[in-house]
Structures are given as structure tokens and as C-alpha cells.
Tab-separated table of N, CA and C and ligand atoms in Angstrom:
chain	number	residue	atom	x	y	z
A	1	MET	N	30.738	-1.888	20.377
A	1	MET	CA	30.153	-2.354	19.153
A	1	MET	C	28.667	-2.801	19.320
A	2	THR	N	27.751	-2.186	18.620
A	2	THR	CA	26.341	-2.426	18.795
A	2	THR	C	25.741	-3.537	17.858
A	3	GLY	N	26.425	-3.694	16.798
A	3	GLY	CA	25.916	-4.662	15.781
A	3	GLY	C	24.899	-3.932	14.889
A	4	LYS	N	24.595	-2.768	15.180
A	4	LYS	CA	23.601	-2.019	14.363
A	4	LYS	C	24.261	-1.368	13.244
A	5	SER	N	23.471	-1.128	12.114
A	5	SER	CA	24.006	-0.408	11.066
A	5	SER	C	23.064	0.768	10.753
A	6	GLU	N	23.774	1.880	10.138
A	6	GLU	CA	22.864	2.991	9.904
A	6	GLU	C	22.259	2.880	8.471
A	7	ILE	N	20.996	3.156	8.423
A	7	ILE	CA	20.243	3.242	7.169
A	7	ILE	C	19.628	4.625	6.991
A	8	THR	N	19.511	4.948	5.684
A	8	THR	CA	18.718	6.162	5.242
A	8	THR	C	17.617	5.782	4.447
A	9	VAL	N	16.441	6.083	4.871
A	9	VAL	CA	15.266	5.577	4.083
A	9	VAL	C	14.301	6.865	3.914
A	10	THR	N	13.757	6.900	2.703
A	10	THR	CA	12.744	8.065	2.567
A	10	THR	C	11.412	7.344	2.621
A	11	VAL	N	10.673	7.781	3.649
A	11	VAL	CA	9.285	7.265	3.821
A	11	VAL	C	8.306	8.286	3.651
A	12	ASN	N	7.340	8.111	2.734
A	12	ASN	CA	6.320	9.060	2.483
A	12	ASN	C	6.896	10.466	2.233
A	13	GLY	N	7.980	10.463	1.536
A	13	GLY	CA	8.605	11.774	1.103
A	13	GLY	C	9.555	12.374	2.153
A	14	GLN	N	9.680	11.762	3.424
A	14	GLN	CA	10.483	12.328	4.404
A	14	GLN	C	11.633	11.364	4.638
A	15	GLN	N	12.851	11.958	4.734
A	15	GLN	CA	14.070	11.140	4.838
A	15	GLN	C	14.337	10.874	6.345
A	16	TYR	N	14.622	9.621	6.697
A	16	TYR	CA	14.991	9.167	8.048
A	16	TYR	C	16.355	8.560	7.980
A	17	ARG	N	17.127	8.822	9.148
A	17	ARG	CA	18.409	8.170	9.253
A	17	ARG	C	18.276	7.385	10.550
A	18	SER	N	18.537	6.134	10.584
A	18	SER	CA	18.316	5.320	11.769
A	18	SER	C	19.336	4.248	11.945
A	19	GLN	N	19.571	3.956	13.211
A	19	GLN	CA	20.491	2.682	13.583
A	19	GLN	C	19.616	1.549	13.727
A	20	VAL	N	19.846	0.483	12.921
A	20	VAL	CA	18.909	-0.659	13.083
A	20	VAL	C	19.724	-2.001	13.245
A	21	GLU	N	19.131	-2.881	13.933
A	21	GLU	CA	19.720	-4.232	13.965
A	21	GLU	C	19.516	-4.921	12.601
A	22	PRO	N	20.473	-5.804	12.335
A	22	PRO	CA	20.362	-6.393	11.002
A	22	PRO	C	19.146	-7.218	10.777
A	23	ARG	N	18.549	-7.715	11.873
A	23	ARG	CA	17.376	-8.646	11.675
A	23	ARG	C	16.129	-7.970	11.832
A	24	LEU	N	16.146	-6.573	12.063
A	24	LEU	CA	14.848	-5.817	12.162
A	24	LEU	C	14.077	-5.818	10.883
A	25	LEU	N	12.883	-6.339	10.831
A	25	LEU	CA	12.052	-6.287	9.638
A	25	LEU	C	11.521	-4.911	9.303
A	26	LEU	N	11.317	-4.656	8.066
A	26	LEU	CA	10.820	-3.391	7.662
A	26	LEU	C	9.534	-2.994	8.291
A	27	VAL	N	8.688	-3.944	8.447
A	27	VAL	CA	7.370	-3.692	9.056
A	27	VAL	C	7.490	-3.157	10.531
A	28	TYR	N	8.426	-3.747	11.203
A	28	TYR	CA	8.694	-3.248	12.632
A	28	TYR	C	9.391	-1.899	12.596
A	29	TYR	N	10.284	-1.710	11.678
A	29	TYR	CA	10.849	-0.383	11.565
A	29	TYR	C	9.849	0.671	11.365
A	30	LEU	N	8.843	0.411	10.423
A	30	LEU	CA	7.852	1.425	10.131
A	30	LEU	C	6.961	1.628	11.374
A	31	ARG	N	6.630	0.551	11.942
A	31	ARG	CA	5.637	0.656	13.078
A	31	ARG	C	6.265	1.162	14.403
A	32	ASP	N	7.394	0.546	14.740
A	32	ASP	CA	7.999	0.771	16.096
A	32	ASP	C	8.947	1.934	16.107
A	33	VAL	N	9.700	2.103	14.981
A	33	VAL	CA	10.672	3.142	14.997
A	33	VAL	C	10.121	4.472	14.522
A	34	LEU	N	9.451	4.357	13.338
A	34	LEU	CA	8.863	5.597	12.788
A	34	LEU	C	7.391	5.913	13.261
A	35	GLU	N	6.841	4.906	14.003
A	35	GLU	CA	5.502	5.062	14.523
A	35	GLU	C	4.368	5.231	13.385
A	36	LEU	N	4.596	4.607	12.287
A	36	LEU	CA	3.652	4.673	11.268
A	36	LEU	C	2.857	3.317	11.307
A	37	THR	N	1.860	3.321	12.104
A	37	THR	CA	1.179	2.116	12.450
A	37	THR	C	0.032	1.686	11.577
A	38	GLY	N	-0.085	2.521	10.410
A	38	GLY	CA	-1.121	2.171	9.369
A	38	GLY	C	-0.787	0.821	8.757
A	39	THR	N	0.482	0.547	8.712
A	39	THR	CA	0.911	-0.837	8.115
A	39	THR	C	0.764	-1.905	9.188
A	40	HIS	N	-0.075	-2.821	8.968
A	40	HIS	CA	-0.477	-3.861	9.915
A	40	HIS	C	0.376	-5.105	9.903
A	41	ILE	N	0.352	-5.834	11.010
A	41	ILE	CA	0.971	-7.082	11.023
A	41	ILE	C	-0.079	-8.169	11.287
A	42	GLY	N	-0.251	-9.048	10.378
A	42	GLY	CA	-1.235	-10.059	10.513
A	42	GLY	C	-0.723	-11.427	10.824
A	43	CYS	N	0.365	-11.750	10.136
A	43	CYS	CA	0.907	-13.127	10.290
A	43	CYS	C	2.350	-13.234	10.468
A	44	ASN	N	3.082	-12.235	9.998
A	44	ASN	CA	4.513	-12.212	10.011
A	44	ASN	C	5.237	-13.284	9.219
A	45	THR	N	4.557	-13.928	8.462
A	45	THR	CA	5.111	-15.016	7.676
A	45	THR	C	4.703	-15.006	6.183
A	46	SER	N	4.477	-13.818	5.721
A	46	SER	CA	4.130	-13.554	4.250
A	46	SER	C	2.813	-14.149	3.729
A	47	GLN	N	1.978	-14.446	4.671
A	47	GLN	CA	0.707	-15.082	4.185
A	47	GLN	C	-0.436	-14.110	3.956
A	48	CYS	N	-0.516	-13.086	4.718
A	48	CYS	CA	-1.875	-12.246	4.762
A	48	CYS	C	-1.819	-10.970	3.976
A	49	GLY	N	-0.612	-10.438	3.734
A	49	GLY	CA	-0.621	-9.170	2.973
A	49	GLY	C	-0.974	-7.946	3.723
A	50	ALA	N	-1.251	-7.989	5.075
A	50	ALA	CA	-1.605	-6.777	5.815
A	50	ALA	C	-0.503	-5.830	5.860
A	51	CYS	N	0.696	-6.253	5.710
A	51	CYS	CA	1.899	-5.436	5.905
A	51	CYS	C	2.408	-4.795	4.597
A	52	THR	N	1.542	-4.881	3.489
A	52	THR	CA	2.025	-4.486	2.092
A	52	THR	C	2.314	-2.928	2.003
A	53	VAL	N	3.516	-2.650	1.632
A	53	VAL	CA	3.786	-1.210	1.298
A	53	VAL	C	4.479	-1.168	0.001
A	54	LEU	N	4.784	0.066	-0.460
A	54	LEU	CA	5.516	0.205	-1.798
A	54	LEU	C	6.968	0.419	-1.419
A	55	LEU	N	7.876	-0.345	-2.125
A	55	LEU	CA	9.341	-0.120	-1.881
A	55	LEU	C	9.841	0.280	-3.375
A	56	ASN	N	10.309	1.490	-3.443
A	56	ASN	CA	10.643	2.062	-4.749
A	56	ASN	C	9.528	1.838	-5.769
A	57	GLY	N	8.320	2.013	-5.355
A	57	GLY	CA	7.121	1.995	-6.155
A	57	GLY	C	6.551	0.587	-6.400
A	58	GLU	N	7.180	-0.454	-5.859
A	58	GLU	CA	6.553	-1.840	-6.086
A	58	GLU	C	6.084	-2.321	-4.806
A	59	ALA	N	4.944	-2.985	-4.831
A	59	ALA	CA	4.295	-3.505	-3.603
A	59	ALA	C	5.159	-4.731	-3.065
A	60	VAL	N	5.457	-4.615	-1.810
A	60	VAL	CA	6.113	-5.769	-1.132
A	60	VAL	C	5.475	-5.993	0.234
A	61	LYS	N	5.560	-7.194	0.733
A	61	LYS	CA	5.182	-7.502	2.053
A	61	LYS	C	6.253	-7.104	3.060
A	62	ALA	N	6.048	-6.092	3.798
A	62	ALA	CA	7.102	-5.563	4.630
A	62	ALA	C	7.555	-6.483	5.778
A	63	CYS	N	6.911	-7.627	5.962
A	63	CYS	CA	7.468	-8.629	6.887
A	63	CYS	C	8.366	-9.596	6.144
A	64	THR	N	8.574	-9.361	4.912
A	64	THR	CA	9.583	-10.224	4.141
A	64	THR	C	10.848	-9.439	3.762
A	65	VAL	N	10.971	-8.193	4.289
A	65	VAL	CA	12.123	-7.381	3.918
A	65	VAL	C	12.762	-6.919	5.263
A	66	PHE	N	14.145	-6.983	5.294
A	66	PHE	CA	14.740	-6.354	6.472
A	66	PHE	C	14.735	-4.829	6.192
A	67	ALA	N	14.747	-4.147	7.334
A	67	ALA	CA	14.874	-2.641	7.253
A	67	ALA	C	16.194	-2.268	6.512
A	68	ALA	N	17.287	-3.075	6.887
A	68	ALA	CA	18.524	-2.708	6.265
A	68	ALA	C	18.467	-2.796	4.702
A	69	GLN	N	17.610	-3.657	4.153
A	69	GLN	CA	17.497	-3.750	2.679
A	69	GLN	C	16.831	-2.586	2.084
A	70	ALA	N	16.128	-1.752	2.859
A	70	ALA	CA	15.464	-0.600	2.459
A	70	ALA	C	16.385	0.617	2.384
A	71	ASP	N	17.640	0.333	2.820
A	71	ASP	CA	18.614	1.494	2.826
A	71	ASP	C	18.748	2.125	1.440
A	72	GLY	N	18.576	3.478	1.462
A	72	GLY	CA	18.669	4.172	0.168
A	72	GLY	C	17.358	4.066	-0.674
A	73	CYS	N	16.349	3.490	-0.182
A	73	CYS	CA	15.134	3.334	-0.913
A	73	CYS	C	14.029	4.244	-0.537
A	74	GLU	N	13.027	4.269	-1.363
A	74	GLU	CA	11.830	5.088	-1.041
A	74	GLU	C	10.746	4.168	-0.673
A	75	VAL	N	10.060	4.449	0.448
A	75	VAL	CA	9.004	3.553	0.971
A	75	VAL	C	7.731	4.408	0.978
A	76	THR	N	6.597	3.871	0.467
A	76	THR	CA	5.334	4.582	0.702
A	76	THR	C	4.354	3.641	1.485
A	77	THR	N	3.827	4.184	2.478
A	77	THR	CA	2.926	3.475	3.317
A	77	THR	C	1.468	4.060	3.144
A	78	ILE	N	0.501	3.402	3.761
A	78	ILE	CA	-0.873	3.916	3.571
A	78	ILE	C	-1.013	5.348	4.015
A	79	GLU	N	-0.140	5.783	4.952
A	79	GLU	CA	-0.236	7.121	5.422
A	79	GLU	C	0.131	8.183	4.361
A	80	GLY	N	1.002	7.752	3.327
A	80	GLY	CA	1.527	8.631	2.427
A	80	GLY	C	0.983	8.500	1.038
A	81	LEU	N	-0.066	7.707	0.998
A	81	LEU	CA	-0.617	7.396	-0.431
A	81	LEU	C	-1.289	8.573	-0.943
A	82	ALA	N	-2.034	9.377	-0.131
A	82	ALA	CA	-2.779	10.471	-0.597
A	82	ALA	C	-2.187	11.818	-0.063
A	83	PRO	N	-2.432	12.906	-0.784
A	83	PRO	CA	-2.079	14.257	-0.074
A	83	PRO	C	-2.772	14.334	1.156
A	84	GLU	N	-2.119	15.174	2.103
A	84	GLU	CA	-2.765	15.322	3.438
A	84	GLU	C	-4.137	15.866	3.314
A	85	GLY	N	-5.035	15.183	4.082
A	85	GLY	CA	-6.408	15.610	4.143
A	85	GLY	C	-7.295	15.032	2.928
A	86	GLY	N	-6.633	14.403	1.988
A	86	GLY	CA	-7.406	13.914	0.878
A	86	GLY	C	-7.454	12.313	0.856
A	87	LEU	N	-8.144	11.847	-0.099
A	87	LEU	CA	-8.161	10.318	-0.249
A	87	LEU	C	-7.692	10.001	-1.659
A	88	HIS	N	-6.868	9.010	-1.703
A	88	HIS	CA	-6.479	8.447	-2.981
A	88	HIS	C	-7.771	7.821	-3.573
A	89	PRO	N	-7.884	7.733	-4.932
A	89	PRO	CA	-9.051	7.074	-5.566
A	89	PRO	C	-9.285	5.715	-5.038
A	90	ILE	N	-8.259	5.028	-4.673
A	90	ILE	CA	-8.473	3.597	-4.160
A	90	ILE	C	-9.123	3.673	-2.767
A	91	GLN	N	-8.569	4.585	-1.954
A	91	GLN	CA	-9.258	4.769	-0.654
A	91	GLN	C	-10.666	5.248	-0.757
A	92	GLU	N	-10.856	6.062	-1.781
A	92	GLU	CA	-12.288	6.511	-1.970
A	92	GLU	C	-13.169	5.330	-2.440
A	93	GLY	N	-12.538	4.477	-3.245
A	93	GLY	CA	-13.365	3.226	-3.775
A	93	GLY	C	-13.691	2.377	-2.559
A	94	PHE	N	-12.772	2.159	-1.619
A	94	PHE	CA	-13.050	1.279	-0.464
A	94	PHE	C	-14.188	1.954	0.395
A	95	TRP	N	-14.198	3.196	0.424
A	95	TRP	CA	-15.118	4.001	1.219
A	95	TRP	C	-16.532	3.913	0.509
A	96	GLU	N	-16.524	4.176	-0.748
A	96	GLU	CA	-17.790	4.275	-1.510
A	96	GLU	C	-18.433	2.904	-1.657
A	97	LYS	N	-17.617	1.866	-1.801
A	97	LYS	CA	-18.180	0.515	-2.136
A	97	LYS	C	-18.129	-0.357	-0.911
A	98	HIS	N	-17.894	0.144	0.260
A	98	HIS	CA	-17.952	-0.606	1.505
A	98	HIS	C	-16.974	-1.804	1.400
A	99	GLY	N	-15.743	-1.506	0.959
A	99	GLY	CA	-14.735	-2.644	0.780
A	99	GLY	C	-14.045	-3.020	1.933
A	100	LEU	N	-14.598	-2.708	3.145
A	100	LEU	CA	-14.069	-3.113	4.511
A	100	LEU	C	-15.080	-3.259	5.527
A	101	GLN	N	-14.719	-4.091	6.496
A	101	GLN	CA	-15.561	-4.152	7.706
A	101	GLN	C	-14.724	-3.788	8.892
A	102	CYS	N	-13.904	-4.715	9.384
A	102	CYS	CA	-13.036	-4.339	10.553
A	102	CYS	C	-11.913	-3.412	10.111
A	103	GLY	N	-11.517	-3.552	8.881
A	103	GLY	CA	-10.469	-2.619	8.370
A	103	GLY	C	-8.983	-3.111	8.585
A	104	PHE	N	-8.901	-4.312	9.183
A	104	PHE	CA	-7.508	-4.746	9.488
A	104	PHE	C	-6.736	-4.962	8.239
A	105	CYS	N	-7.292	-5.652	7.206
A	105	CYS	CA	-6.643	-5.903	5.984
A	105	CYS	C	-6.525	-4.725	5.013
A	106	THR	N	-7.210	-3.620	5.347
A	106	THR	CA	-7.518	-2.607	4.402
A	106	THR	C	-6.165	-1.919	3.862
A	107	PRO	N	-5.250	-1.426	4.779
A	107	PRO	CA	-4.051	-0.751	4.311
A	107	PRO	C	-3.287	-1.620	3.299
A	108	GLY	N	-3.161	-2.925	3.673
A	108	GLY	CA	-2.362	-3.750	2.746
A	108	GLY	C	-3.151	-4.015	1.477
A	109	MET	N	-4.413	-4.132	1.598
A	109	MET	CA	-5.261	-4.397	0.405
A	109	MET	C	-5.243	-3.226	-0.506
A	110	ILE	N	-5.180	-1.926	0.052
A	110	ILE	CA	-5.105	-0.773	-0.771
A	110	ILE	C	-3.786	-0.680	-1.481
A	111	MET	N	-2.677	-0.950	-0.773
A	111	MET	CA	-1.369	-0.850	-1.383
A	111	MET	C	-1.216	-1.906	-2.392
A	112	ALA	N	-1.709	-3.099	-2.243
A	112	ALA	CA	-1.635	-4.136	-3.322
A	112	ALA	C	-2.499	-3.728	-4.452
A	113	SER	N	-3.668	-3.122	-4.192
A	113	SER	CA	-4.507	-2.611	-5.281
A	113	SER	C	-3.743	-1.480	-6.135
A	114	TYR	N	-3.030	-0.785	-5.387
A	114	TYR	CA	-2.286	0.318	-6.110
A	114	TYR	C	-1.248	-0.358	-7.234
A	115	GLN	N	-0.669	-1.429	-6.793
A	115	GLN	CA	0.224	-2.134	-7.690
A	115	GLN	C	-0.586	-2.771	-8.804
A	116	LEU	N	-1.666	-3.341	-8.497
A	116	LEU	CA	-2.491	-3.945	-9.466
A	116	LEU	C	-2.966	-2.993	-10.547
A	117	LEU	N	-3.451	-1.789	-10.111
A	117	LEU	CA	-3.881	-0.746	-11.028
A	117	LEU	C	-2.711	-0.157	-11.838
A	118	LYS	N	-1.522	-0.099	-11.242
A	118	LYS	CA	-0.359	0.346	-11.993
A	118	LYS	C	-0.031	-0.615	-13.162
A	119	ASP	N	-0.195	-1.827	-12.901
A	119	ASP	CA	0.189	-2.950	-13.952
A	119	ASP	C	-0.998	-3.110	-14.856
A	120	SER	N	-2.295	-2.903	-14.429
A	120	SER	CA	-3.381	-3.129	-15.245
A	120	SER	C	-4.461	-2.182	-14.913
A	121	PRO	N	-4.588	-1.050	-15.661
A	121	PRO	CA	-5.404	0.032	-15.218
A	121	PRO	C	-6.899	-0.271	-15.345
A	122	ASN	N	-7.288	-1.290	-16.060
A	122	ASN	CA	-8.631	-1.577	-16.307
A	122	ASN	C	-8.923	-3.037	-15.990
A	123	PRO	N	-8.681	-3.597	-14.818
A	123	PRO	CA	-8.810	-5.059	-14.538
A	123	PRO	C	-10.189	-5.557	-14.510
A	124	SER	N	-10.400	-6.780	-14.969
A	124	SER	CA	-11.666	-7.543	-14.756
A	124	SER	C	-11.765	-7.955	-13.305
A	125	GLY	N	-12.942	-8.260	-12.962
A	125	GLY	CA	-13.187	-8.809	-11.586
A	125	GLY	C	-12.302	-9.974	-11.356
A	126	GLU	N	-12.137	-10.930	-12.293
A	126	GLU	CA	-11.419	-12.087	-12.156
A	126	GLU	C	-9.871	-11.709	-11.876
A	127	GLU	N	-9.449	-10.753	-12.718
A	127	GLU	CA	-8.085	-10.334	-12.553
A	127	GLU	C	-7.797	-9.783	-11.156
A	128	ILE	N	-8.765	-9.022	-10.675
A	128	ILE	CA	-8.632	-8.416	-9.332
A	128	ILE	C	-8.518	-9.454	-8.323
A	129	ARG	N	-9.377	-10.442	-8.318
A	129	ARG	CA	-9.376	-11.588	-7.403
A	129	ARG	C	-8.103	-12.329	-7.491
A	130	HIS	N	-7.658	-12.532	-8.751
A	130	HIS	CA	-6.323	-13.339	-8.874
A	130	HIS	C	-5.198	-12.524	-8.400
A	131	ASP	N	-5.109	-11.176	-8.619
A	131	ASP	CA	-4.012	-10.338	-8.209
A	131	ASP	C	-3.947	-10.061	-6.806
A	132	LEU	N	-5.097	-10.046	-6.117
A	132	LEU	CA	-5.190	-9.761	-4.680
A	132	LEU	C	-5.170	-11.036	-3.821
A	133	LYS	N	-4.839	-12.122	-4.402
A	133	LYS	CA	-4.944	-13.288	-3.648
A	133	LYS	C	-3.927	-13.551	-2.603
A	134	GLY	N	-2.896	-12.732	-2.640
A	134	GLY	CA	-1.874	-12.709	-1.554
A	134	GLY	C	-2.296	-11.796	-0.363
A	135	ASN	N	-3.529	-11.263	-0.448
A	135	ASN	CA	-4.022	-10.404	0.682
A	135	ASN	C	-5.383	-11.015	1.069
A	136	ILE	N	-5.355	-11.319	2.418
A	136	ILE	CA	-6.397	-12.059	3.059
A	136	ILE	C	-7.345	-11.155	3.737
A	137	CYS	N	-8.684	-11.297	3.577
A	137	CYS	CA	-9.678	-10.535	4.376
A	137	CYS	C	-10.597	-11.603	4.963
A	138	ARG	N	-10.764	-11.441	6.312
A	138	ARG	CA	-11.600	-12.371	6.983
A	138	ARG	C	-13.033	-11.888	7.016
A	139	CYS	N	-13.340	-10.688	6.624
A	139	CYS	CA	-14.676	-10.138	6.855
A	139	CYS	C	-15.576	-10.012	5.553
A	140	THR	N	-15.074	-9.525	4.524
A	140	THR	CA	-15.882	-8.945	3.501
A	140	THR	C	-16.420	-9.989	2.463
A	141	GLY	N	-15.729	-11.126	2.367
A	141	GLY	CA	-16.117	-12.010	1.241
A	141	GLY	C	-15.582	-11.518	-0.112
A	142	TYR	N	-14.812	-10.388	-0.165
A	142	TYR	CA	-14.096	-9.955	-1.263
A	142	TYR	C	-14.962	-9.223	-2.310
A	143	GLU	N	-16.164	-9.444	-2.319
A	143	GLU	CA	-17.034	-8.870	-3.456
A	143	GLU	C	-16.873	-7.330	-3.504
A	144	ASN	N	-17.023	-6.774	-2.328
A	144	ASN	CA	-17.004	-5.277	-2.252
A	144	ASN	C	-15.536	-4.735	-2.485
A	145	ILE	N	-14.580	-5.639	-2.132
A	145	ILE	CA	-13.225	-5.147	-2.440
A	145	ILE	C	-13.058	-5.123	-4.022
A	146	VAL	N	-13.497	-6.097	-4.630
A	146	VAL	CA	-13.510	-6.029	-6.138
A	146	VAL	C	-14.180	-4.807	-6.682
A	147	ARG	N	-15.362	-4.553	-6.225
A	147	ARG	CA	-16.111	-3.314	-6.597
A	147	ARG	C	-15.304	-1.932	-6.271
A	148	ALA	N	-14.667	-2.058	-5.131
A	148	ALA	CA	-13.846	-0.780	-4.735
A	148	ALA	C	-12.741	-0.591	-5.661
A	149	VAL	N	-12.051	-1.690	-6.044
A	149	VAL	CA	-10.929	-1.536	-7.037
A	149	VAL	C	-11.443	-1.090	-8.390
A	150	GLN	N	-12.612	-1.650	-8.856
A	150	GLN	CA	-13.116	-1.241	-10.082
A	150	GLN	C	-13.527	0.283	-10.035
A	151	TYR	N	-14.142	0.614	-8.956
A	151	TYR	CA	-14.484	2.116	-8.766
A	151	TYR	C	-13.179	2.882	-8.991
A	152	ALA	N	-12.133	2.584	-8.296
A	152	ALA	CA	-10.877	3.320	-8.347
A	152	ALA	C	-10.308	3.266	-9.721
A	153	ALA	N	-10.425	2.160	-10.401
A	153	ALA	CA	-9.904	2.102	-11.770
A	153	ALA	C	-10.634	3.161	-12.749
A	154	GLU	N	-11.927	3.192	-12.508
A	154	GLU	CA	-12.674	4.179	-13.385
A	154	GLU	C	-12.278	5.581	-12.947
A	155	ARG	N	-12.189	5.815	-11.704
A	155	ARG	CA	-11.731	7.227	-11.305
A	155	ARG	C	-10.436	7.602	-11.788
A	156	MET	N	-9.447	6.609	-11.714
A	156	MET	CA	-8.114	6.967	-12.092
A	156	MET	C	-8.066	7.119	-13.664
A	157	GLN	N	-8.798	6.425	-14.356
A	157	GLN	CA	-8.760	6.500	-15.791
A	157	GLN	C	-9.524	7.875	-16.256
A	158	ALA	N	-10.589	8.239	-15.510
A	158	ALA	CA	-11.167	9.501	-15.810
A	158	ALA	C	-10.224	10.634	-15.569
A	159	GLU	N	-9.477	10.510	-14.417
A	159	GLU	CA	-8.521	11.603	-14.073
A	159	GLU	C	-7.347	11.702	-15.082
A	160	ALA	N	-6.957	10.485	-15.520
A	160	ALA	CA	-5.905	10.365	-16.599
A	160	ALA	C	-6.369	11.137	-17.901
A	161	THR	N	-7.534	10.805	-18.209
A	161	THR	CA	-8.200	11.412	-19.544
A	161	THR	C	-8.282	12.835	-19.326
A	162	GLN	N	-8.735	13.373	-18.189
A	162	GLN	CA	-8.869	14.788	-17.926
A	162	GLN	C	-7.530	15.457	-18.061
A	163	ARG	N	-6.416	14.894	-17.442
A	163	ARG	CA	-5.092	15.411	-17.462
A	163	ARG	C	-4.727	15.524	-18.913
A	164	THR	N	-4.888	14.474	-19.839
A	164	THR	CA	-4.532	14.442	-21.164
A	164	THR	C	-5.220	15.601	-21.908
A	165	THR	N	-6.511	15.655	-21.696
A	165	THR	CA	-7.373	16.704	-22.355
A	165	THR	C	-6.810	18.091	-22.044
A	166	TRP	N	-6.630	18.343	-20.762
A	166	TRP	CA	-6.084	19.638	-20.298
A	166	TRP	C	-4.716	19.884	-20.881
A	167	GLY	N	-3.861	18.792	-20.907
A	167	GLY	CA	-2.560	18.920	-21.498
A	167	GLY	C	-2.675	19.297	-22.979
A	168	GLU	N	-3.559	18.656	-23.677
A	168	GLU	CA	-3.649	19.016	-25.134
A	168	GLU	C	-4.155	20.437	-25.297
A	169	GLY	N	-5.179	20.838	-24.406
A	169	GLY	CA	-5.765	22.137	-24.516
A	169	GLY	C	-4.777	23.218	-24.283
A	170	ALA	N	-3.793	22.888	-23.381
A	170	ALA	CA	-2.774	23.915	-23.008
A	170	ALA	C	-1.746	24.090	-24.078
A	171	SER	N	-1.530	22.975	-24.937
A	171	SER	CA	-0.510	23.145	-25.900
A	171	SER	C	-0.924	23.893	-27.165
B	1	FES	S1	2.201	-9.630	8.242
B	1	FES	FE1	3.256	-9.615	6.414
B	1	FES	S2	2.151	-10.957	5.056
B	1	FES	FE2	1.058	-11.130	6.983
B	2	FES	S1	-12.105	-5.974	6.617
B	2	FES	FE1	-11.715	-7.282	8.267
B	2	FES	S2	-10.014	-8.472	7.524
B	2	FES	FE2	-10.675	-7.368	5.819
């Protein structure tokens, strides 16, 4: 008797079946078992947001979830946000607006921004600062992060408009 249980989790579109200990946190499962080290560990106590991933499309801090709780769920990490070889508009925004320095907070910041833009596609600077308050950055002073998210919002809205226009043109 190992005390482990079997879980099946789809991560970045790929299904994994693993034996995990009940106390294994999702962030360690992603990093140590699946070797997806883009998800960072800053505090392990739900303070910093470096470990943010999407669980069934909703942003969660992966140090607050047991791997066993993700059984049957879909997880998206920073590695799976964009098609291979490309950048998601949020990643592009952080690149274009210099929204990072050391980059430690960046994967979590980007995943939290994804949730923010899903809930509010055209956020004000104040809204961005408020919504990302669970993600700590020691380097940037946040100003360029706000600009990066605003850049992404514009890009995503332009893409949505383009899709609608093409859709209308096709019908
Ligand atoms: S490592 Fe999860 S919130 Fe800091
Ligand atoms: S860029 Fe260094 S912690 Fe945010």
C-alpha cells in the first residue's frame, strides 16, 4: 500500500496519468513530475502569485491546490498559453512594453492577466492594478506591467473584431 492515488490530468492539451501522494501540491506536480518549470514557486503560501495557472480555464495559485484536486481537470500553464513557436498577445505585451526585468513573476503575472482580460476585456489601469494585486513583482514597479496588459487588451480586441468581420464576410 503506497498511499498514492491515480490522477488523470490534461495539461496544455496533453493527458497525463500519474500516481501522486495526497499532499502533493499542483505546483510541484507540474514542475517535478511533468517537468513544466515555467510555473514558478515564490512563497508556497499563496502570497506571491508566481505559481498561477489556469484550472479549467480559471486562474488559481497552484500552491493552494493539491494535485489530486486536479484529477479530471484541464490545466494550462505558461508553456501552453500560445501555439508552439508563437506568442500570446499577453506575452507579446510584456515583451513590447518591457513588463519584466528578472522575469520571475512573469509566468504567474501573465496567467493572472489572462483571467483579468477574460473577465474585463478593456480594463482601466486602476482595474489592472487592483486585479493583479495577488501577484507580486519585486522589480518593475508595475507601471510597465499595466502597459503590457493594456497592449494585450487592444491586440485581443482587434483580433476579436477581425474575427467578427471575417465571420460576417463569410456568411
Ligand atoms: S508560490 Fe504560490 S502564491 Fe507564491
Ligand atoms: S520582473 Fe522580477 S519579480 Fe517581476
